[in-house]
C-alpha positions as CSV (number, residue, x, y, z in Angstrom):
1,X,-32.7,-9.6,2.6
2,X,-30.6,-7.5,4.9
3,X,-31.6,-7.4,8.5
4,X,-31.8,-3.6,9.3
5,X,-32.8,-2.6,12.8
6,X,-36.2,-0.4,13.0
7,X,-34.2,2.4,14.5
8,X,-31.7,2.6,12.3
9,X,-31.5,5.6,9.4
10,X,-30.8,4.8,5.8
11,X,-30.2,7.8,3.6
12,X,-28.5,7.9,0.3
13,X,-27.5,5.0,-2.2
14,X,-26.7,2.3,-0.2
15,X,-26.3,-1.0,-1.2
16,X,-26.1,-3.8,1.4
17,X,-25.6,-7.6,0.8
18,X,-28.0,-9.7,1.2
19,X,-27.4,-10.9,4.8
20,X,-25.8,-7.9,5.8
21,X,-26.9,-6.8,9.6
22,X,-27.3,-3.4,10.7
23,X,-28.1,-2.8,14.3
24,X,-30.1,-0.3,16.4
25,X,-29.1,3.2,16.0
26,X,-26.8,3.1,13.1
27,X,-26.8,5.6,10.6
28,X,-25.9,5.2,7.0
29,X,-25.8,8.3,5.0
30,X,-24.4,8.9,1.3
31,X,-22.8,6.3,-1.4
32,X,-22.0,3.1,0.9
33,X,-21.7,-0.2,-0.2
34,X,-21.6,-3.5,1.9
35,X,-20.5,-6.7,1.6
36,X,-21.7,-10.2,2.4
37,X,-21.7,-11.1,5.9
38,X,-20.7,-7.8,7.6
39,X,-22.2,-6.7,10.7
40,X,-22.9,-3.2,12.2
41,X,-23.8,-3.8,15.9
42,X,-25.2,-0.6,16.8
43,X,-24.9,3.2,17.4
44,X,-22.5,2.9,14.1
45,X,-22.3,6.0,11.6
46,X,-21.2,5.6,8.7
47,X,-21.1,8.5,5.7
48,X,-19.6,9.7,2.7
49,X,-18.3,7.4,-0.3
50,X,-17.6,4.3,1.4
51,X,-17.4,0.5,0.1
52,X,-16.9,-2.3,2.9
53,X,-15.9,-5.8,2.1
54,X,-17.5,-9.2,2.9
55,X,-17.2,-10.1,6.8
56,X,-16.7,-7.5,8.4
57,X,-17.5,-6.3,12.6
58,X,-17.9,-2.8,12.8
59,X,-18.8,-2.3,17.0
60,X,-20.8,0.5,18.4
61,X,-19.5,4.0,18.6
62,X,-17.6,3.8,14.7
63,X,-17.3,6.4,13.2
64,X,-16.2,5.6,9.3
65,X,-16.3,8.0,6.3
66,X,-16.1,11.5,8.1
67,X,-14.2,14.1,6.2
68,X,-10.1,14.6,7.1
69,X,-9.3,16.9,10.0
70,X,-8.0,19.1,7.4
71,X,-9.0,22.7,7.4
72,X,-8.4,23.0,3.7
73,X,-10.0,20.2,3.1
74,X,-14.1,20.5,1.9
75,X,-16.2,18.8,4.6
76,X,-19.2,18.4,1.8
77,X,-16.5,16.6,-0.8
78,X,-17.2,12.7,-0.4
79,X,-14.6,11.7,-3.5
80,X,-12.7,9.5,-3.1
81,X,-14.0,7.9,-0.3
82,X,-12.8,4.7,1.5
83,X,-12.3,1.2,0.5
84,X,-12.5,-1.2,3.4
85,X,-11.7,-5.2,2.4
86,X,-12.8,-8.3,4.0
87,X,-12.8,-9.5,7.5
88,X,-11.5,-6.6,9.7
89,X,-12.8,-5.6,13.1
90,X,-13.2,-2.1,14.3
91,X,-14.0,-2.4,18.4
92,X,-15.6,0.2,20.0
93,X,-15.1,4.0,19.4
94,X,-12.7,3.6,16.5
95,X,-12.7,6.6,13.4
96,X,-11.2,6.4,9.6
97,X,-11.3,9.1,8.0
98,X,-12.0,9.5,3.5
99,X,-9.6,10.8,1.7
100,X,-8.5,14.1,0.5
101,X,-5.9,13.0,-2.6
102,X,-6.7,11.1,-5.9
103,X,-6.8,7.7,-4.4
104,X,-9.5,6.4,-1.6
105,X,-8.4,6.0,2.3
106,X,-7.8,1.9,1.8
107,X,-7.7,-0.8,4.7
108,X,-7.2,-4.5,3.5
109,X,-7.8,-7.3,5.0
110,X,-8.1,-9.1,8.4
111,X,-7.0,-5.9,10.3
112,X,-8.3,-5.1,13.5
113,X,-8.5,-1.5,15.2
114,X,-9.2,-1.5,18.8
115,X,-11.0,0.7,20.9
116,X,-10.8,4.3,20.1
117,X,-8.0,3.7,17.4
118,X,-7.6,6.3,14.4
119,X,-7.0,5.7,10.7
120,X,-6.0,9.7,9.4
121,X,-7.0,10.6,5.9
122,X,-5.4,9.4,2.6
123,X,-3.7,6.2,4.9
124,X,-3.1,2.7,3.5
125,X,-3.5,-0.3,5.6
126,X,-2.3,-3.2,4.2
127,X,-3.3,-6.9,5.8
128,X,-3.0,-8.3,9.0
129,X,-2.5,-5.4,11.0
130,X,-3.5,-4.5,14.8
131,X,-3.6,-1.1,16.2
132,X,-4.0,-1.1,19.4
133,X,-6.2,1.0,21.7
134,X,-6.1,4.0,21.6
135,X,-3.6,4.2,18.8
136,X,-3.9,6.8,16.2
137,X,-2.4,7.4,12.2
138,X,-2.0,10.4,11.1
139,X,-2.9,11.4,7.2
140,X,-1.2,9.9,4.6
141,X,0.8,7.0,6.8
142,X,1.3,4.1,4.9
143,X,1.3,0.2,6.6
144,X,2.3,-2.8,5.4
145,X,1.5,-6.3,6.0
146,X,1.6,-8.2,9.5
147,X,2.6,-4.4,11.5
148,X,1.2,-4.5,15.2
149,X,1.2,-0.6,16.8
150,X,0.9,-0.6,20.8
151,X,-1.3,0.8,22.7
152,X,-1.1,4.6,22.6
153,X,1.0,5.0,19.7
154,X,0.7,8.2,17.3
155,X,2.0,8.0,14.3
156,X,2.9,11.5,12.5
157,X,1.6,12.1,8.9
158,X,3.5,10.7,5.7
159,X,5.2,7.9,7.9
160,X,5.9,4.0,6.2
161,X,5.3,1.4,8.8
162,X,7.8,-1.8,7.3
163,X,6.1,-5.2,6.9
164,X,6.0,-7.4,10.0
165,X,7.2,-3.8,12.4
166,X,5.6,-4.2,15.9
167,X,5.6,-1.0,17.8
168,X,5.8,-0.8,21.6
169,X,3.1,1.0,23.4
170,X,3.1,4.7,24.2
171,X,5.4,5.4,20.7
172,X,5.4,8.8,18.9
173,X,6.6,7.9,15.4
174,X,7.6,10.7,13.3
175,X,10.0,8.7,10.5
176,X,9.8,5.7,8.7
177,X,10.1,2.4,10.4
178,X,11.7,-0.3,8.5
């Protein structure tokens, strides 16, 4: 049975694994589903249409499932959500945003997003990736395998990070990097 914190707020259809561990002062609202072994430390929200792999360390302050910054975007539409795989961390203060297109927000596996780092809307995170503190992707950016972003990196909208890219800190990336 999941091990749910008496402070914590449960609303919606959620569906948590069986050792699934959900900290004081998280709050879980809408269609969420979470896999086996993932931990929410505390002070976590997490909303809309959201599935989260097996294995996974969300830290306090997260803030996953929020609608886009997109003013013509419908902050009540939850579909199509976010897909989150296995084994990432998100440290303290980081946000990923649901998507606003046909296909969810996705984030693979093994991934870690440091403090305060930002995953826009409609972005795909392949596996293996770091972004660094206080790093941010704009909507629709696209990352492949084994990427590292520095430390106070932005990356503009529609932008393909290349498979094994490491950015250096302080970057503003408007074009595709190889």
């Amino acid at each position: 049975m999941p091990q749910i914190h008496s402070t914590a707020i449960l609303e919606g259809d959620i569906a948590l694994a069986d050792d699934v561990v959900v900290g004081p002062h998280c709050v879980l609202e809408g269609d969420i589903t979470i896999g086996s072994g993932t931990r929410l430390i505390g002070n976590v929200f997490l909303t809309g249409k959201l599935a989260i792999g097996e294995r996974n360390v969300v830290y306090p302050f997260s803030c996953i499932g929020f609608a886009a910054q997109d003013v013509n975007f419908p902050h009540d539409k939850y579909e199509p959500g976010i897909v989150i795989g296995d084994d990432n961390t998100f440290r303290e203060g980081s946000t990923v945003h649901r998507a606003t297109q046909d296909a969810p927000t996705t984030i693979g596996n093994n991934n870690m997003f440091m403090t305060t780092s930002h995953v826009g809307h409609d972005c795909q995170v392949a596996n293996n990736v770091t972004i660094v503190t206080y790093s941010g992707l704009g909507g629709h950016v696209h990352v492949q395998e084994r990427v590292i972003i520095g430390g106070g990196t932005i990356v503009h909208q529609f932008v393909s990070i290349g498979t094994g890219a490491m950015l250096g800190a302080g970057l503003f990336v408007t074009q595709d990097i190889p």
